[in-house]
Tab-separated table of C-alpha atoms in Angstrom:
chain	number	residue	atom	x	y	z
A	27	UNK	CA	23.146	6.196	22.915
A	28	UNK	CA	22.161	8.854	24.727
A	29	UNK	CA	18.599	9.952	25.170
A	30	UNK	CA	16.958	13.488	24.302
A	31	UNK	CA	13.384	14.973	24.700
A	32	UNK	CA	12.292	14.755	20.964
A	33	UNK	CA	11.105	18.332	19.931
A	34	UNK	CA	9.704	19.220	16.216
A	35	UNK	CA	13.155	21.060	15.532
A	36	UNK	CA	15.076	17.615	16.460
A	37	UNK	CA	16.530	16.390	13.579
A	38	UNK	CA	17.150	12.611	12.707
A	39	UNK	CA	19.654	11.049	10.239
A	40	UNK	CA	18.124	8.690	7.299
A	41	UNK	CA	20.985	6.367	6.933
A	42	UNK	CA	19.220	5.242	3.627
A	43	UNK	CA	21.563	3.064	1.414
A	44	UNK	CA	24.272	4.958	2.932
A	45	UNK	CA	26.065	1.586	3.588
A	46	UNK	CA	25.999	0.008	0.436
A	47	UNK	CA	27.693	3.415	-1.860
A	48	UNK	CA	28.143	1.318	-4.768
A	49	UNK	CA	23.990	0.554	-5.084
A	50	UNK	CA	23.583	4.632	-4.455
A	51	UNK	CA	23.631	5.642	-7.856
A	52	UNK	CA	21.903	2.405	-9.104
A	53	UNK	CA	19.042	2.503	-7.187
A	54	UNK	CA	18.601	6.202	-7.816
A	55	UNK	CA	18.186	5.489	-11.647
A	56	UNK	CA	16.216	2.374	-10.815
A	57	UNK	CA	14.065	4.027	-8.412
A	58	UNK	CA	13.469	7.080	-10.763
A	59	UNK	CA	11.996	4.996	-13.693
A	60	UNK	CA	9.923	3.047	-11.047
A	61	UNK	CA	8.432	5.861	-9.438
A	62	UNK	CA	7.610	8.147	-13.320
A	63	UNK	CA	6.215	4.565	-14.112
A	64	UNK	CA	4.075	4.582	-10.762
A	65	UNK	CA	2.782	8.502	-11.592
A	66	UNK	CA	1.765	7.556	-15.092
A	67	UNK	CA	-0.010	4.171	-14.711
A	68	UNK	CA	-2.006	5.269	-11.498
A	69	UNK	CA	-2.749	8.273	-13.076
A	70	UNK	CA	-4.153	6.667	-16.324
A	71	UNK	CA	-6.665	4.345	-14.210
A	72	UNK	CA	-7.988	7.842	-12.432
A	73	UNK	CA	-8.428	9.366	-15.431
A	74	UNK	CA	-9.966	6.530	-17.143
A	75	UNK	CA	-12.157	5.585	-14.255
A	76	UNK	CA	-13.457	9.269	-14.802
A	77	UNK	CA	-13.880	9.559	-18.466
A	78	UNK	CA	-15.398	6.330	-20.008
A	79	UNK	CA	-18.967	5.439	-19.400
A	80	UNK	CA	-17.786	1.681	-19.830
A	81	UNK	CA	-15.511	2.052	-16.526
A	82	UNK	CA	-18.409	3.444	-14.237
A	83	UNK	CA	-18.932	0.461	-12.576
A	84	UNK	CA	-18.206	-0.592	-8.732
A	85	UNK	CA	-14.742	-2.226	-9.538
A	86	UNK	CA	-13.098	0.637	-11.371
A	87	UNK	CA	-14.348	3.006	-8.584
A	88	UNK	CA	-12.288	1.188	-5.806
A	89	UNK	CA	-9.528	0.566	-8.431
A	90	UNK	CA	-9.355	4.518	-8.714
A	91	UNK	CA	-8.965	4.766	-4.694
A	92	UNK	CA	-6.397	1.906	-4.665
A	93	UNK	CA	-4.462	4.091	-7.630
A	94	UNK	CA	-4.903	7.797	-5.314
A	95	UNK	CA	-3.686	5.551	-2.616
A	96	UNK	CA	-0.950	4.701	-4.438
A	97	UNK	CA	0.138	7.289	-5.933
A	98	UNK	CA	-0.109	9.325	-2.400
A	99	UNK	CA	1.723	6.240	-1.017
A	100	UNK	CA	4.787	6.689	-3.193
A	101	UNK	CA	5.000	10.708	-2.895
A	102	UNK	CA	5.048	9.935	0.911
A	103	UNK	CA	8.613	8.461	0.926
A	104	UNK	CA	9.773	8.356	-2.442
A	105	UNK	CA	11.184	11.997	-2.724
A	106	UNK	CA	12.478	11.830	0.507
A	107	UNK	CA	14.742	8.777	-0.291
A	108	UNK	CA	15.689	10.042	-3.667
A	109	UNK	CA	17.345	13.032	-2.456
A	110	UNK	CA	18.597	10.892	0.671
A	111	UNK	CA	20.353	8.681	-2.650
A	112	UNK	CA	21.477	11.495	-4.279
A	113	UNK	CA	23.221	12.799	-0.877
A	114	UNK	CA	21.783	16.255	-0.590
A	115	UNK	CA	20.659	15.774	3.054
A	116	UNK	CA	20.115	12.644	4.544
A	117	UNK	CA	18.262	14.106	7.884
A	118	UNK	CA	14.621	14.962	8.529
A	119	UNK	CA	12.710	16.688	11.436
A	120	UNK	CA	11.201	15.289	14.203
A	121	UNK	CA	7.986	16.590	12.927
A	122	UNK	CA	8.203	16.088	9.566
A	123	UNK	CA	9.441	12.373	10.487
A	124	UNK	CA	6.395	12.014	12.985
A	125	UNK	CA	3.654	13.637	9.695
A	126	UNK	CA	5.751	11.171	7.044
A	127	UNK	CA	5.274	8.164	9.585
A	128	UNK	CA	1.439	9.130	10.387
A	129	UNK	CA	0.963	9.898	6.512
A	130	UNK	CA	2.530	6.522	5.404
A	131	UNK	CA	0.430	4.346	8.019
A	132	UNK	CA	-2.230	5.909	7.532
A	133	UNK	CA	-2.428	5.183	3.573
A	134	UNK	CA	-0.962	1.698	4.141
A	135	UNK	CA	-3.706	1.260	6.850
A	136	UNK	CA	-6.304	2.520	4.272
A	137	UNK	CA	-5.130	0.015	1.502
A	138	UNK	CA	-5.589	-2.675	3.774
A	139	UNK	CA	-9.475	-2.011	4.166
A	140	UNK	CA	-9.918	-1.010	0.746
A	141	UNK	CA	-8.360	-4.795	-0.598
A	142	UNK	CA	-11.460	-6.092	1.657
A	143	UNK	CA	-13.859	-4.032	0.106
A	144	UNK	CA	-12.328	-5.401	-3.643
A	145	UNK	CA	-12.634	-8.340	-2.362
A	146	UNK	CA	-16.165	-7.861	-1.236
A	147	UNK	CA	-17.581	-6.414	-4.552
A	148	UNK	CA	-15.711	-9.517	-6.749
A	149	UNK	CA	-17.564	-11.971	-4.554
A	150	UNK	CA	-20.802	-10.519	-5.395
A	151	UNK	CA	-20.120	-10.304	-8.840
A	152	UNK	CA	-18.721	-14.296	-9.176
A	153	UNK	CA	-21.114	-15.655	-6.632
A	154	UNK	CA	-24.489	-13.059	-6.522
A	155	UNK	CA	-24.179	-12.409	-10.155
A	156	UNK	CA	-27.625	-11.648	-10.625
A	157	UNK	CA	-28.073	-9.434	-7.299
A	158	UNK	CA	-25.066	-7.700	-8.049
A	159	UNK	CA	-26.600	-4.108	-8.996
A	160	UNK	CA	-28.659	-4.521	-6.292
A	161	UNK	CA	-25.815	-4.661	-3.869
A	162	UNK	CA	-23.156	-3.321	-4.829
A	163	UNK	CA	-25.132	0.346	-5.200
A	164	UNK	CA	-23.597	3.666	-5.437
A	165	UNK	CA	-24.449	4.515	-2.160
A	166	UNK	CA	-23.142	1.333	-0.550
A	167	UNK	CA	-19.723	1.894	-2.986
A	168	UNK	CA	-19.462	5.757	-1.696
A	169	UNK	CA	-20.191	4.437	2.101
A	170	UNK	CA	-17.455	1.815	1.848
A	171	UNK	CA	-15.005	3.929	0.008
A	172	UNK	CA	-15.317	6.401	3.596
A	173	UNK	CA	-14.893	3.796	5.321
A	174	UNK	CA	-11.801	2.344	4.191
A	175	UNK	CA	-10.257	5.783	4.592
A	176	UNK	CA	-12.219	6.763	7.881
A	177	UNK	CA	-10.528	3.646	9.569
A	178	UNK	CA	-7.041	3.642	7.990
A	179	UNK	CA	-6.498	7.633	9.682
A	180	UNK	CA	-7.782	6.087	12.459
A	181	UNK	CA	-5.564	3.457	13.186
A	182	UNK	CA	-2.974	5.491	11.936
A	183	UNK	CA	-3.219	8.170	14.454
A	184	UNK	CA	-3.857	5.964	17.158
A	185	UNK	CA	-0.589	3.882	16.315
A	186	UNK	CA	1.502	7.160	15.958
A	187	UNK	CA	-0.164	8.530	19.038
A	188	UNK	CA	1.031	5.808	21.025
A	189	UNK	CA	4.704	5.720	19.028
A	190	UNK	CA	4.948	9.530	20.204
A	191	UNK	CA	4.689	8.548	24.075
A	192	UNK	CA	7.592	6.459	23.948
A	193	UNK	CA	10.919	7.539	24.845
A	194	UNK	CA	13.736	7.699	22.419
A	195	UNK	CA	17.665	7.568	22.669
A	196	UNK	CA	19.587	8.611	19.164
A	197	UNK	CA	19.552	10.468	16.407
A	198	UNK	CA	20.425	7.539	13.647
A	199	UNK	CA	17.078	5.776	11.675
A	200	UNK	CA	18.677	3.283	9.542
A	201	UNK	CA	15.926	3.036	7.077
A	202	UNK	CA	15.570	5.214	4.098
A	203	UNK	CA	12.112	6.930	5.375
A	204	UNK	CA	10.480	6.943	9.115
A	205	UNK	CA	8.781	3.477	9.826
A	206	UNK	CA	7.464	2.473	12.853
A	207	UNK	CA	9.411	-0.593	13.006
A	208	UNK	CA	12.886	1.527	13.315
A	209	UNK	CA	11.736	4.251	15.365
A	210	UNK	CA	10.785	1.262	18.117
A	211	UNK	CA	14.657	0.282	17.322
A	212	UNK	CA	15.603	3.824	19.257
A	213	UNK	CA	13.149	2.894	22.196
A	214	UNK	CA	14.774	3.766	24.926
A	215	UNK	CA	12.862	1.741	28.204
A	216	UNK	CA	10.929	-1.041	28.667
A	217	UNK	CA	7.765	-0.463	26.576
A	218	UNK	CA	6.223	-3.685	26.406
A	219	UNK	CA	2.800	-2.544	27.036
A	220	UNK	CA	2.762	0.232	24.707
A	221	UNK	CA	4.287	-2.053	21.967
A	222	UNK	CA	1.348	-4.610	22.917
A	223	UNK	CA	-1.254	-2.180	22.094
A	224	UNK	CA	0.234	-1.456	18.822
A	225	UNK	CA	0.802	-4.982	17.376
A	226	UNK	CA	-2.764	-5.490	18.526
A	227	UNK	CA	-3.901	-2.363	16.305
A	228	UNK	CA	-1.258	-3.790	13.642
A	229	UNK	CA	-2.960	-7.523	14.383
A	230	UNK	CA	-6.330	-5.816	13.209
A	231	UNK	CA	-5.685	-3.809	10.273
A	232	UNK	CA	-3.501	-6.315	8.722
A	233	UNK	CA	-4.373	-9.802	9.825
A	234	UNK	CA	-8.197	-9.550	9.982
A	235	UNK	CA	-8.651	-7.889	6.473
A	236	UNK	CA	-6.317	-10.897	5.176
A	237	UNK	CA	-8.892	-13.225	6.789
A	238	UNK	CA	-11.546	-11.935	5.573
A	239	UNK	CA	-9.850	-11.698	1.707
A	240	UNK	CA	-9.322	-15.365	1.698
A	241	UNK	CA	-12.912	-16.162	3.072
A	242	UNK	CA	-14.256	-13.998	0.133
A	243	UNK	CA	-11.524	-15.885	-2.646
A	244	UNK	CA	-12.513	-19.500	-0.987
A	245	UNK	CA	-16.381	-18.822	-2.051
A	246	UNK	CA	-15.147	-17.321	-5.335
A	247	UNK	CA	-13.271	-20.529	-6.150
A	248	UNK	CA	-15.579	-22.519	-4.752
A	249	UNK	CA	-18.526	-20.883	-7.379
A	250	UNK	CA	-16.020	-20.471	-10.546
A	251	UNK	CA	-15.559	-24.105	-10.343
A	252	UNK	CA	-18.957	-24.492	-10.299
A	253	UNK	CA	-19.213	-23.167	-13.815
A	254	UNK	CA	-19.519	-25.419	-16.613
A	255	UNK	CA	-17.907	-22.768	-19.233
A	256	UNK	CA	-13.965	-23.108	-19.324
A	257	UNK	CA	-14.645	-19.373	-21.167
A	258	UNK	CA	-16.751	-18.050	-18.276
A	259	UNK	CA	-13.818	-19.703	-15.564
A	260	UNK	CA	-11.147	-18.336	-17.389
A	261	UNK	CA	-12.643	-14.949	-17.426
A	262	UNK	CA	-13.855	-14.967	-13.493
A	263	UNK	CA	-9.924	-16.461	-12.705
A	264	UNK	CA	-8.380	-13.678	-14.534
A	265	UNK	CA	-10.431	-10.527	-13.110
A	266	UNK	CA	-9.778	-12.584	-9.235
A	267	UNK	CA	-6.664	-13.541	-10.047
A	268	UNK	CA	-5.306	-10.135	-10.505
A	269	UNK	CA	-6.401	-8.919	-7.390
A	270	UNK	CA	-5.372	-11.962	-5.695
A	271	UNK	CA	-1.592	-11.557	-6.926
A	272	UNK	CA	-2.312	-7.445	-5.570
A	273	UNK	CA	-3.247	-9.220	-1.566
A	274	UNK	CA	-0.309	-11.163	-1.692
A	275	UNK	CA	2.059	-8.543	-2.766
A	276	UNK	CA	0.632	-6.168	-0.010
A	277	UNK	CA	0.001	-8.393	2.492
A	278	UNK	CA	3.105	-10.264	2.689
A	279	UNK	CA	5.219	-7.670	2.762
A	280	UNK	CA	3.333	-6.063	5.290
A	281	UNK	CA	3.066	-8.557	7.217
A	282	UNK	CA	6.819	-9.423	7.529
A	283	UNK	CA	7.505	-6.330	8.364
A	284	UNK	CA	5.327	-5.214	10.785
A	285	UNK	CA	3.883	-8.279	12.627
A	286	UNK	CA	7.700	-9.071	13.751
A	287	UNK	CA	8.642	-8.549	17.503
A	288	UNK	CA	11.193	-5.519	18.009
A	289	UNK	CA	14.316	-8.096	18.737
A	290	UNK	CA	13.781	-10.135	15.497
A	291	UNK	CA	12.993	-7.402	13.276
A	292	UNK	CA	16.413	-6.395	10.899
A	293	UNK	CA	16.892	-3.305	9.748
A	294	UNK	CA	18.441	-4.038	6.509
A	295	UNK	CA	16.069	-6.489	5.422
A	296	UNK	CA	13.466	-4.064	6.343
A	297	UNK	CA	14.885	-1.858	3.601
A	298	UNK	CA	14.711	-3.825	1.183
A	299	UNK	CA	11.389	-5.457	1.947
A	300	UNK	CA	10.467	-1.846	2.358
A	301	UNK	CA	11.330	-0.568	-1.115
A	302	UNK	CA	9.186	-3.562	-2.293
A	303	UNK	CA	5.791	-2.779	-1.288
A	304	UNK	CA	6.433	1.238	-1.422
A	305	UNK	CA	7.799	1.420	-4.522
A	306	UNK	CA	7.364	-1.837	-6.746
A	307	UNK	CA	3.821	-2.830	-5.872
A	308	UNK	CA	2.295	0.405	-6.468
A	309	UNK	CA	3.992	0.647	-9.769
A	310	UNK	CA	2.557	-2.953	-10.801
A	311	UNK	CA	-0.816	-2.737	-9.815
A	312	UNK	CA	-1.624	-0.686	-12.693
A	313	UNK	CA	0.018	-3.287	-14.973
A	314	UNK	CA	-2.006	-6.117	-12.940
A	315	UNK	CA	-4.692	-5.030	-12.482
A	316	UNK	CA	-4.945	-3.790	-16.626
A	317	UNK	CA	-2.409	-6.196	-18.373
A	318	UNK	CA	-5.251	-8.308	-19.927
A	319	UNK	CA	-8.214	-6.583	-19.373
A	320	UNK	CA	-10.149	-5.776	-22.536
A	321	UNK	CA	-12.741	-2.795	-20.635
A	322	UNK	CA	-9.091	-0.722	-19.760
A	323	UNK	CA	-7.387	-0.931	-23.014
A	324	UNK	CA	-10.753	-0.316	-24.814
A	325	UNK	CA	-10.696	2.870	-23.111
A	326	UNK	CA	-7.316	3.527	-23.570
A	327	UNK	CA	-8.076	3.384	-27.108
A	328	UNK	CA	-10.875	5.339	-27.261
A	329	UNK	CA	-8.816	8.230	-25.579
A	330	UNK	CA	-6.368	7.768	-27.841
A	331	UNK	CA	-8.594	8.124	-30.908
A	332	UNK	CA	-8.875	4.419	-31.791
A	333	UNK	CA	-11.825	3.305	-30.370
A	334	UNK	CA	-12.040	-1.059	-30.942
A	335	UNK	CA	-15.832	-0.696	-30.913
């Protein structure tokens, strides 16, 4: 491969699904349905979040930024690889492949924080119950909200900052967006160093927050089993459990892709492990996260015109 001196008007080719023809039109269809499914459910929470009283409570405000994060998440990359599937142009700028990789970090980065700060506010409701008001105030929700974002940007731009000082040889991403994984595929010297500094940064945003989520689940289980009322466990399970399932979904894709070294990591795995947590996980969490919860689909029916009450 031969190197070049990356300029905004360099243009890369998305190989995509490109190598598998036969999936093309499948996963188009597939992908489609996933992705209306993803606008309409994340949408619903926001606007159900905003207009029942019932739903004005700490949890359904973070549940409203992990749905905007979502649905940003999606529009990030889906488009792209939808028109990539239906072979109108498989190549992208180097600019708008560096704004699509900072944009996509940077809400992946957020989501991380924000699943600690979920986590946070369900172990003050199962194990401070009766300080929970106290703590979990508006003020404190609005300051942690910032800060999820605040430090997602961050270590977004300072992971795509350090991506953009590294020298690159080809023109061929064999992914279906731009990931940081593949672009350090097209390195084109030694850059140990600079690939130290970013698993460190990817060390931090992804392993610490998954620390501190299963420190906060550990006391949670720890007090549900506490309580003498199967009613009251079942009902502190199911509102942990969901988010729970929501970590490990993230989290494990996240981790497997971007916590593996540059010689072990495969592209075409990455795909597919890829389309997992941009595609199906946002579409689910609505579903998770509402599935059997009786405050959501009381609203829903309310909206609706057939309030339970």
């Amino acid at each position: 491969m031969d190197r070049f001196n990356a300029t905004l008007e360099e243009r890369f080719i998305l190989v995509g699904f490109s190598d598998w023809p036969q999936l093309e039109i499948i996963l188009f269809v597939f992908i489609s349905i996933f992705y209306s499914l993803t606008l309409f459910g994340n949408t619903t929470i926001i606007a159900l979040s905003r207009v029942d009283l019932r739903l004005h409570t700490p949890m359904y405000f973070f549940l409203s930024h992990l749905s905007f994060l979502d649905l940003c998440y999606t529009t990030s990359t889906v488009p792209q690889l939808l028109i990539n599937l239906h072979g109108l142009d498989r190549t992208i700028s180097y600019g708008g492949c560096v704004a699509q990789l900072f944009i996509s970090l940077a809400l992946g980065s957020t989501e991380c924080v924000l699943l600690v700060v979920m986590a946070f506010d369900r172990y003050a409701a199962v194990c401070r119950p009766l300080h929970y008001t106290t703590i979990m105030h508006p003020v404190l929700c609005q300051a942690l909200a910032i800060a999820s974002w605040v430090g997602g940007f961050l270590n977004s731009l300072i992971q795509t900052g350090l991506m953009m000082t590294i020298p690159l040889c080809g023109h061929r991403l064999n992914h279906f967006f731009c990931e940081m994984p593949v672009f350090l595929k097209l390195s084109c010297n030694d850059t140990g160093e600079t690939e130290t500094k970013m698993f460190v940064a990817r060390v931090i945003i992804l392993v610490f927050p998954a620390t501190l989520i299963l420190g906060s689940y550990g006391h949670i289980a720890r007090a549900v089993l506490k309580v003498k009322s199967m009613a009251g466990r079942r009902k502190a399970f199911g509102t942990c459990g969901s988010h729970l399932l929501v970590v490990s979904l993230f989290y494990g894709s996240a981790i497997y892709t971007y916590l593996q070294s540059k010689s072990s990591y495969s592209e075409s795995k990455g795909k597919l492990v890829a389309l997992f947590y941009t595609i199906i996980t946002p579409m689910l969490n609505p579903l998770i996260y509402t599935l059997r919860n009786k405050d959501v689909k009381g609203a829903l029916w309310k909206v609706l015109g057939r309030d339970t009450d």
